[in-house]
Amino acid sequence: MANIVLTGFMGAGKSAVGRKLKELTGMEMVDTDDMIERDAGMAISEIFEKFGEGHFRELEKKAVEKASDLKDCIIVTGGGVVLKEENINNLRKNGKIIYLHAPAKVLYERIKDETHRPLLQVDDPLLKIKEMLLFRAPFYANNDFVIDTANMNVDEVADEVIKIIKK
Ligand code: S3P
């Protein structure tokens, strides 16, 4: 079976949906952010702080290359994975790209109390989310399926993913 690749902005629910899918399908799950942290031996916030975003994106590209070779897996990606077209091309080789969409306000509500995302540690995270979403919209459009998760809980999104891949 094809890999299920979850893309979407920070707070879209990719990790929670990935875990639910693992539970429902018994498929293995990998998370490119976890792979990066394991390989680098440090947290993503530390990688950004010490080496900058450009370096993080290179590590992300390598993690994506590795994950793309897997089969029958749920692949949870970081929100910026779509920025390199090469990443999506790699992930698509063995997988279907499913973009979990949510509007800025919903994303903000989901992430506002969390501190581990360096790109959102700013004075006005909602404004930052709006700006980034606008910039990234054409990148997230590079998908095979979209689920609008605004009014859905994790279980409902996971059920929808399963419907999509069974089609
Ligand atoms: C990022 C999203 C994060 C992580 C890093 C950068 C982004 O992953 O990869 O902080 O650029 O959108 P999540 O989407 O899992 O939070």
PDB file of C-alpha atoms and ligand atoms in Angstrom:
ATOM      1  CA  MET A   1       0.000   0.000   0.000  1.00  0.00           C
ATOM      2  CA  ALA A   2       1.108   3.560  -0.640  1.00  0.00           C
ATOM      3  CA  ASN A   3       2.528   5.627   2.190  1.00  0.00           C
ATOM      4  CA  ILE A   4       0.125   8.112   3.718  1.00  0.00           C
ATOM      5  CA  VAL A   5       1.951  11.445   3.792  1.00  0.00           C
ATOM      6  CA  LEU A   6       0.419  14.143   5.999  1.00  0.00           C
ATOM      7  CA  THR A   7       1.268  17.757   5.209  1.00  0.00           C
ATOM      8  CA  GLY A   8      -0.106  20.978   6.673  1.00  0.00           C
ATOM      9  CA  PHE A   9       0.704  24.042   8.700  1.00  0.00           C
ATOM     10  CA  MET A  10       1.913  23.894  12.308  1.00  0.00           C
ATOM     11  CA  GLY A  11      -1.098  23.017  14.445  1.00  0.00           C
ATOM     12  CA  ALA A  12      -2.978  21.300  11.609  1.00  0.00           C
ATOM     13  CA  GLY A  13      -3.014  18.092  13.664  1.00  0.00           C
ATOM     14  CA  LYS A  14      -0.603  16.044  11.545  1.00  0.00           C
ATOM     15  CA  SER A  15       1.030  14.252  14.517  1.00  0.00           C
ATOM     16  CA  ALA A  16      -2.222  13.545  16.376  1.00  0.00           C
ATOM     17  CA  VAL A  17      -3.902  12.289  13.188  1.00  0.00           C
ATOM     18  CA  GLY A  18      -0.810  10.210  12.359  1.00  0.00           C
ATOM     19  CA  ARG A  19      -0.944   8.526  15.774  1.00  0.00           C
ATOM     20  CA  LYS A  20      -4.656   7.818  15.372  1.00  0.00           C
ATOM     21  CA  LEU A  21      -4.071   6.349  11.910  1.00  0.00           C
ATOM     22  CA  LYS A  22      -1.344   4.121  13.307  1.00  0.00           C
ATOM     23  CA  GLU A  23      -3.789   2.882  15.932  1.00  0.00           C
ATOM     24  CA  LEU A  24      -6.560   2.279  13.384  1.00  0.00           C
ATOM     25  CA  THR A  25      -4.512   0.716  10.590  1.00  0.00           C
ATOM     26  CA  GLY A  26      -1.554  -0.882  12.405  1.00  0.00           C
ATOM     27  CA  MET A  27       0.750   0.816   9.882  1.00  0.00           C
ATOM     28  CA  GLU A  28       4.148   2.082  11.032  1.00  0.00           C
ATOM     29  CA  MET A  29       4.429   5.813  11.552  1.00  0.00           C
ATOM     30  CA  VAL A  30       7.460   8.044  11.083  1.00  0.00           C
ATOM     31  CA  ASP A  31       7.706  11.753  11.778  1.00  0.00           C
ATOM     32  CA  THR A  32      10.344  13.722   9.864  1.00  0.00           C
ATOM     33  CA  ASP A  33      10.747  16.186  12.760  1.00  0.00           C
ATOM     34  CA  ASP A  34      11.520  13.277  15.115  1.00  0.00           C
ATOM     35  CA  MET A  35      14.015  11.840  12.607  1.00  0.00           C
ATOM     36  CA  ILE A  36      15.795  15.206  12.414  1.00  0.00           C
ATOM     37  CA  GLU A  37      15.947  15.561  16.208  1.00  0.00           C
ATOM     38  CA  ARG A  38      17.213  12.002  16.634  1.00  0.00           C
ATOM     39  CA  ASP A  39      19.914  12.369  13.959  1.00  0.00           C
ATOM     40  CA  ALA A  40      21.043  15.799  15.189  1.00  0.00           C
ATOM     41  CA  GLY A  41      20.816  14.810  18.864  1.00  0.00           C
ATOM     42  CA  MET A  42      19.058  18.069  19.673  1.00  0.00           C
ATOM     43  CA  ALA A  43      15.640  19.683  19.650  1.00  0.00           C
ATOM     44  CA  ILE A  44      14.427  21.560  16.567  1.00  0.00           C
ATOM     45  CA  SER A  45      14.393  24.847  18.492  1.00  0.00           C
ATOM     46  CA  GLU A  46      18.072  24.298  19.302  1.00  0.00           C
ATOM     47  CA  ILE A  47      18.913  23.522  15.655  1.00  0.00           C
ATOM     48  CA  PHE A  48      17.251  26.801  14.595  1.00  0.00           C
ATOM     49  CA  GLU A  49      18.989  28.735  17.335  1.00  0.00           C
ATOM     50  CA  LYS A  50      22.473  27.340  16.714  1.00  0.00           C
ATOM     51  CA  PHE A  51      22.520  26.855  12.947  1.00  0.00           C
ATOM     52  CA  GLY A  52      19.525  28.753  11.515  1.00  0.00           C
ATOM     53  CA  GLU A  53      16.555  27.771   9.390  1.00  0.00           C
ATOM     54  CA  GLY A  54      18.603  27.067   6.236  1.00  0.00           C
ATOM     55  CA  HIS A  55      20.514  24.320   7.999  1.00  0.00           C
ATOM     56  CA  PHE A  56      17.294  22.874   9.430  1.00  0.00           C
ATOM     57  CA  ARG A  57      15.842  22.720   5.880  1.00  0.00           C
ATOM     58  CA  GLU A  58      18.872  20.731   4.690  1.00  0.00           C
ATOM     59  CA  LEU A  59      18.434  18.240   7.541  1.00  0.00           C
ATOM     60  CA  GLU A  60      14.737  18.098   6.705  1.00  0.00           C
ATOM     61  CA  LYS A  61      15.525  17.327   3.064  1.00  0.00           C
ATOM     62  CA  LYS A  62      17.722  14.389   4.143  1.00  0.00           C
ATOM     63  CA  ALA A  63      15.072  13.072   6.541  1.00  0.00           C
ATOM     64  CA  VAL A  64      12.480  13.295   3.753  1.00  0.00           C
ATOM     65  CA  GLU A  65      14.756  11.361   1.393  1.00  0.00           C
ATOM     66  CA  LYS A  66      15.019   8.547   3.934  1.00  0.00           C
ATOM     67  CA  ALA A  67      11.310   8.541   4.782  1.00  0.00           C
ATOM     68  CA  SER A  68      10.372   8.519   1.083  1.00  0.00           C
ATOM     69  CA  ASP A  69      12.038   5.124   0.592  1.00  0.00           C
ATOM     70  CA  LEU A  70       9.748   3.474   3.134  1.00  0.00           C
ATOM     71  CA  LYS A  71       6.639   1.484   2.167  1.00  0.00           C
ATOM     72  CA  ASP A  72       3.253   1.081   3.869  1.00  0.00           C
ATOM     73  CA  CYS A  73       3.978   3.852   6.340  1.00  0.00           C
ATOM     74  CA  ILE A  74       2.276   6.898   7.734  1.00  0.00           C
ATOM     75  CA  ILE A  75       4.696   9.787   7.198  1.00  0.00           C
ATOM     76  CA  VAL A  76       4.089  12.863   9.334  1.00  0.00           C
ATOM     77  CA  THR A  77       5.971  15.889   8.006  1.00  0.00           C
ATOM     78  CA  GLY A  78       6.949  19.278   9.426  1.00  0.00           C
ATOM     79  CA  GLY A  79       4.855  22.243   8.286  1.00  0.00           C
ATOM     80  CA  GLY A  80       7.609  23.629   6.045  1.00  0.00           C
ATOM     81  CA  VAL A  81       8.352  20.433   4.145  1.00  0.00           C
ATOM     82  CA  VAL A  82       6.341  21.676   1.165  1.00  0.00           C
ATOM     83  CA  LEU A  83       8.715  24.607   0.614  1.00  0.00           C
ATOM     84  CA  LYS A  84      11.125  22.403  -1.347  1.00  0.00           C
ATOM     85  CA  GLU A  85       9.368  20.901  -4.350  1.00  0.00           C
ATOM     86  CA  GLU A  86      11.973  18.140  -4.321  1.00  0.00           C
ATOM     87  CA  ASN A  87      10.621  17.008  -0.925  1.00  0.00           C
ATOM     88  CA  ILE A  88       7.109  16.558  -2.266  1.00  0.00           C
ATOM     89  CA  ASN A  89       8.380  14.815  -5.396  1.00  0.00           C
ATOM     90  CA  ASN A  90      10.295  12.371  -3.190  1.00  0.00           C
ATOM     91  CA  LEU A  91       7.386  11.764  -0.833  1.00  0.00           C
ATOM     92  CA  ARG A  92       5.048  11.178  -3.768  1.00  0.00           C
ATOM     93  CA  LYS A  93       7.204   8.350  -5.178  1.00  0.00           C
ATOM     94  CA  ASN A  94       5.724   5.828  -2.734  1.00  0.00           C
ATOM     95  CA  GLY A  95       2.950   7.877  -1.210  1.00  0.00           C
ATOM     96  CA  LYS A  96      -0.207   9.922  -1.427  1.00  0.00           C
ATOM     97  CA  ILE A  97       0.130  13.499  -0.154  1.00  0.00           C
ATOM     98  CA  ILE A  98      -2.782  14.474   2.085  1.00  0.00           C
ATOM     99  CA  TYR A  99      -2.889  18.142   3.057  1.00  0.00           C
ATOM    100  CA  LEU A 100      -4.642  18.911   6.340  1.00  0.00           C
ATOM    101  CA  HIS A 101      -5.985  22.433   5.974  1.00  0.00           C
ATOM    102  CA  ALA A 102      -7.229  24.761   8.717  1.00  0.00           C
ATOM    103  CA  PRO A 103      -7.748  28.536   8.802  1.00  0.00           C
ATOM    104  CA  ALA A 104      -5.307  30.786  10.690  1.00  0.00           C
ATOM    105  CA  LYS A 105      -7.612  31.368  13.685  1.00  0.00           C
ATOM    106  CA  VAL A 106      -8.077  27.628  14.253  1.00  0.00           C
ATOM    107  CA  LEU A 107      -4.335  26.957  13.916  1.00  0.00           C
ATOM    108  CA  TYR A 108      -3.630  29.756  16.371  1.00  0.00           C
ATOM    109  CA  GLU A 109      -6.047  28.326  18.957  1.00  0.00           C
ATOM    110  CA  ARG A 110      -4.343  24.945  18.655  1.00  0.00           C
ATOM    111  CA  ILE A 111      -0.773  26.205  19.060  1.00  0.00           C
ATOM    112  CA  LYS A 112      -1.022  29.309  21.236  1.00  0.00           C
ATOM    113  CA  ASP A 113       0.104  27.633  24.483  1.00  0.00           C
ATOM    114  CA  GLU A 114       2.971  25.682  22.907  1.00  0.00           C
ATOM    115  CA  THR A 115       6.563  26.919  22.870  1.00  0.00           C
ATOM    116  CA  HIS A 116       8.542  24.389  20.819  1.00  0.00           C
ATOM    117  CA  ARG A 117       8.069  26.002  17.379  1.00  0.00           C
ATOM    118  CA  PRO A 118      10.787  28.611  16.812  1.00  0.00           C
ATOM    119  CA  LEU A 119       8.994  30.253  13.854  1.00  0.00           C
ATOM    120  CA  LEU A 120       6.004  31.146  16.021  1.00  0.00           C
ATOM    121  CA  GLN A 121       7.884  32.574  19.012  1.00  0.00           C
ATOM    122  CA  VAL A 122       6.966  36.150  18.020  1.00  0.00           C
ATOM    123  CA  ASP A 123       4.907  38.975  19.563  1.00  0.00           C
ATOM    124  CA  ASP A 124       1.891  38.383  17.339  1.00  0.00           C
ATOM    125  CA  PRO A 125       1.714  34.692  16.403  1.00  0.00           C
ATOM    126  CA  LEU A 126      -1.725  35.012  14.785  1.00  0.00           C
ATOM    127  CA  LEU A 127      -0.459  37.652  12.360  1.00  0.00           C
ATOM    128  CA  LYS A 128       2.622  35.522  11.669  1.00  0.00           C
ATOM    129  CA  ILE A 129       0.431  32.486  10.945  1.00  0.00           C
ATOM    130  CA  LYS A 130      -1.704  34.546   8.547  1.00  0.00           C
ATOM    131  CA  GLU A 131       1.369  35.822   6.694  1.00  0.00           C
ATOM    132  CA  MET A 132       2.994  32.405   6.496  1.00  0.00           C
ATOM    133  CA  LEU A 133      -0.240  30.736   5.351  1.00  0.00           C
ATOM    134  CA  LEU A 134      -0.593  33.263   2.556  1.00  0.00           C
ATOM    135  CA  PHE A 135       2.977  32.717   1.439  1.00  0.00           C
ATOM    136  CA  ARG A 136       2.736  28.937   1.704  1.00  0.00           C
ATOM    137  CA  ALA A 137      -0.717  28.469   0.128  1.00  0.00           C
ATOM    138  CA  PRO A 138       0.702  27.678  -3.345  1.00  0.00           C
ATOM    139  CA  PHE A 139       3.127  25.186  -1.781  1.00  0.00           C
ATOM    140  CA  TYR A 140       0.427  23.384   0.214  1.00  0.00           C
ATOM    141  CA  ALA A 141      -1.595  23.234  -3.013  1.00  0.00           C
ATOM    142  CA  ASN A 142       0.938  20.650  -4.218  1.00  0.00           C
ATOM    143  CA  ASN A 143      -1.012  17.703  -2.769  1.00  0.00           C
ATOM    144  CA  ASP A 144      -3.082  14.715  -3.855  1.00  0.00           C
ATOM    145  CA  PHE A 145      -5.985  15.273  -1.427  1.00  0.00           C
ATOM    146  CA  VAL A 146      -7.121  18.065   0.889  1.00  0.00           C
ATOM    147  CA  ILE A 147      -9.065  17.692   4.124  1.00  0.00           C
ATOM    148  CA  ASP A 148     -10.519  20.835   5.646  1.00  0.00           C
ATOM    149  CA  THR A 149     -10.059  20.062   9.341  1.00  0.00           C
ATOM    150  CA  ALA A 150     -11.522  23.329  10.703  1.00  0.00           C
ATOM    151  CA  ASN A 151     -14.600  21.718  12.249  1.00  0.00           C
ATOM    152  CA  MET A 152     -13.278  18.200  12.656  1.00  0.00           C
ATOM    153  CA  ASN A 153     -11.711  16.388  15.565  1.00  0.00           C
ATOM    154  CA  VAL A 154      -8.715  14.058  15.274  1.00  0.00           C
ATOM    155  CA  ASP A 155     -10.840  10.892  14.994  1.00  0.00           C
ATOM    156  CA  GLU A 156     -12.950  12.389  12.210  1.00  0.00           C
ATOM    157  CA  VAL A 157      -9.888  13.483  10.247  1.00  0.00           C
ATOM    158  CA  ALA A 158      -8.311  10.039  10.611  1.00  0.00           C
ATOM    159  CA  ASP A 159     -11.552   8.387   9.385  1.00  0.00           C
ATOM    160  CA  GLU A 160     -11.568  10.734   6.396  1.00  0.00           C
ATOM    161  CA  VAL A 161      -7.956   9.832   5.555  1.00  0.00           C
ATOM    162  CA  ILE A 162      -8.852   6.143   5.622  1.00  0.00           C
ATOM    163  CA  LYS A 163     -11.824   6.757   3.301  1.00  0.00           C
ATOM    164  CA  ILE A 164      -9.540   8.600   0.892  1.00  0.00           C
ATOM    165  CA  ILE A 165      -6.868   5.911   0.735  1.00  0.00           C
ATOM    166  CA  LYS A 166      -9.421   3.134   0.309  1.00  0.00           C
ATOM    167  CA  LYS A 167     -10.926   4.819  -2.763  1.00  0.00           C
TER     168      LYS A 167
HETATM  169  C1  S3P B   1       7.966  24.122  10.796  1.00  0.00           C
HETATM  170  C2  S3P B   1       7.094  23.213  11.373  1.00  0.00           C
HETATM  171  C3  S3P B   1       7.486  22.355  12.504  1.00  0.00           C
HETATM  172  C4  S3P B   1       8.998  22.076  12.450  1.00  0.00           C
HETATM  173  C5  S3P B   1       9.763  23.370  12.411  1.00  0.00           C
HETATM  174  C6  S3P B   1       9.393  24.228  11.203  1.00  0.00           C
HETATM  175  C7  S3P B   1       7.474  24.991   9.679  1.00  0.00           C
HETATM  176  O1  S3P B   1       6.774  21.121  12.450  1.00  0.00           O
HETATM  177  O2  S3P B   1       9.317  21.277  11.346  1.00  0.00           O
HETATM  178  O3  S3P B   1       9.505  24.057  13.624  1.00  0.00           O
HETATM  179  O4  S3P B   1       8.300  25.610   9.001  1.00  0.00           O
HETATM  180  O5  S3P B   1       6.232  25.045   9.466  1.00  0.00           O
HETATM  181  P1  S3P B   1       5.209  20.982  12.849  1.00  0.00           P
HETATM  182  O6  S3P B   1       4.409  21.367  11.640  1.00  0.00           O
HETATM  183  O7  S3P B   1       5.060  19.530  13.179  1.00  0.00           O
HETATM  184  O8  S3P B   1       4.960  21.865  14.010  1.00  0.00           O
END
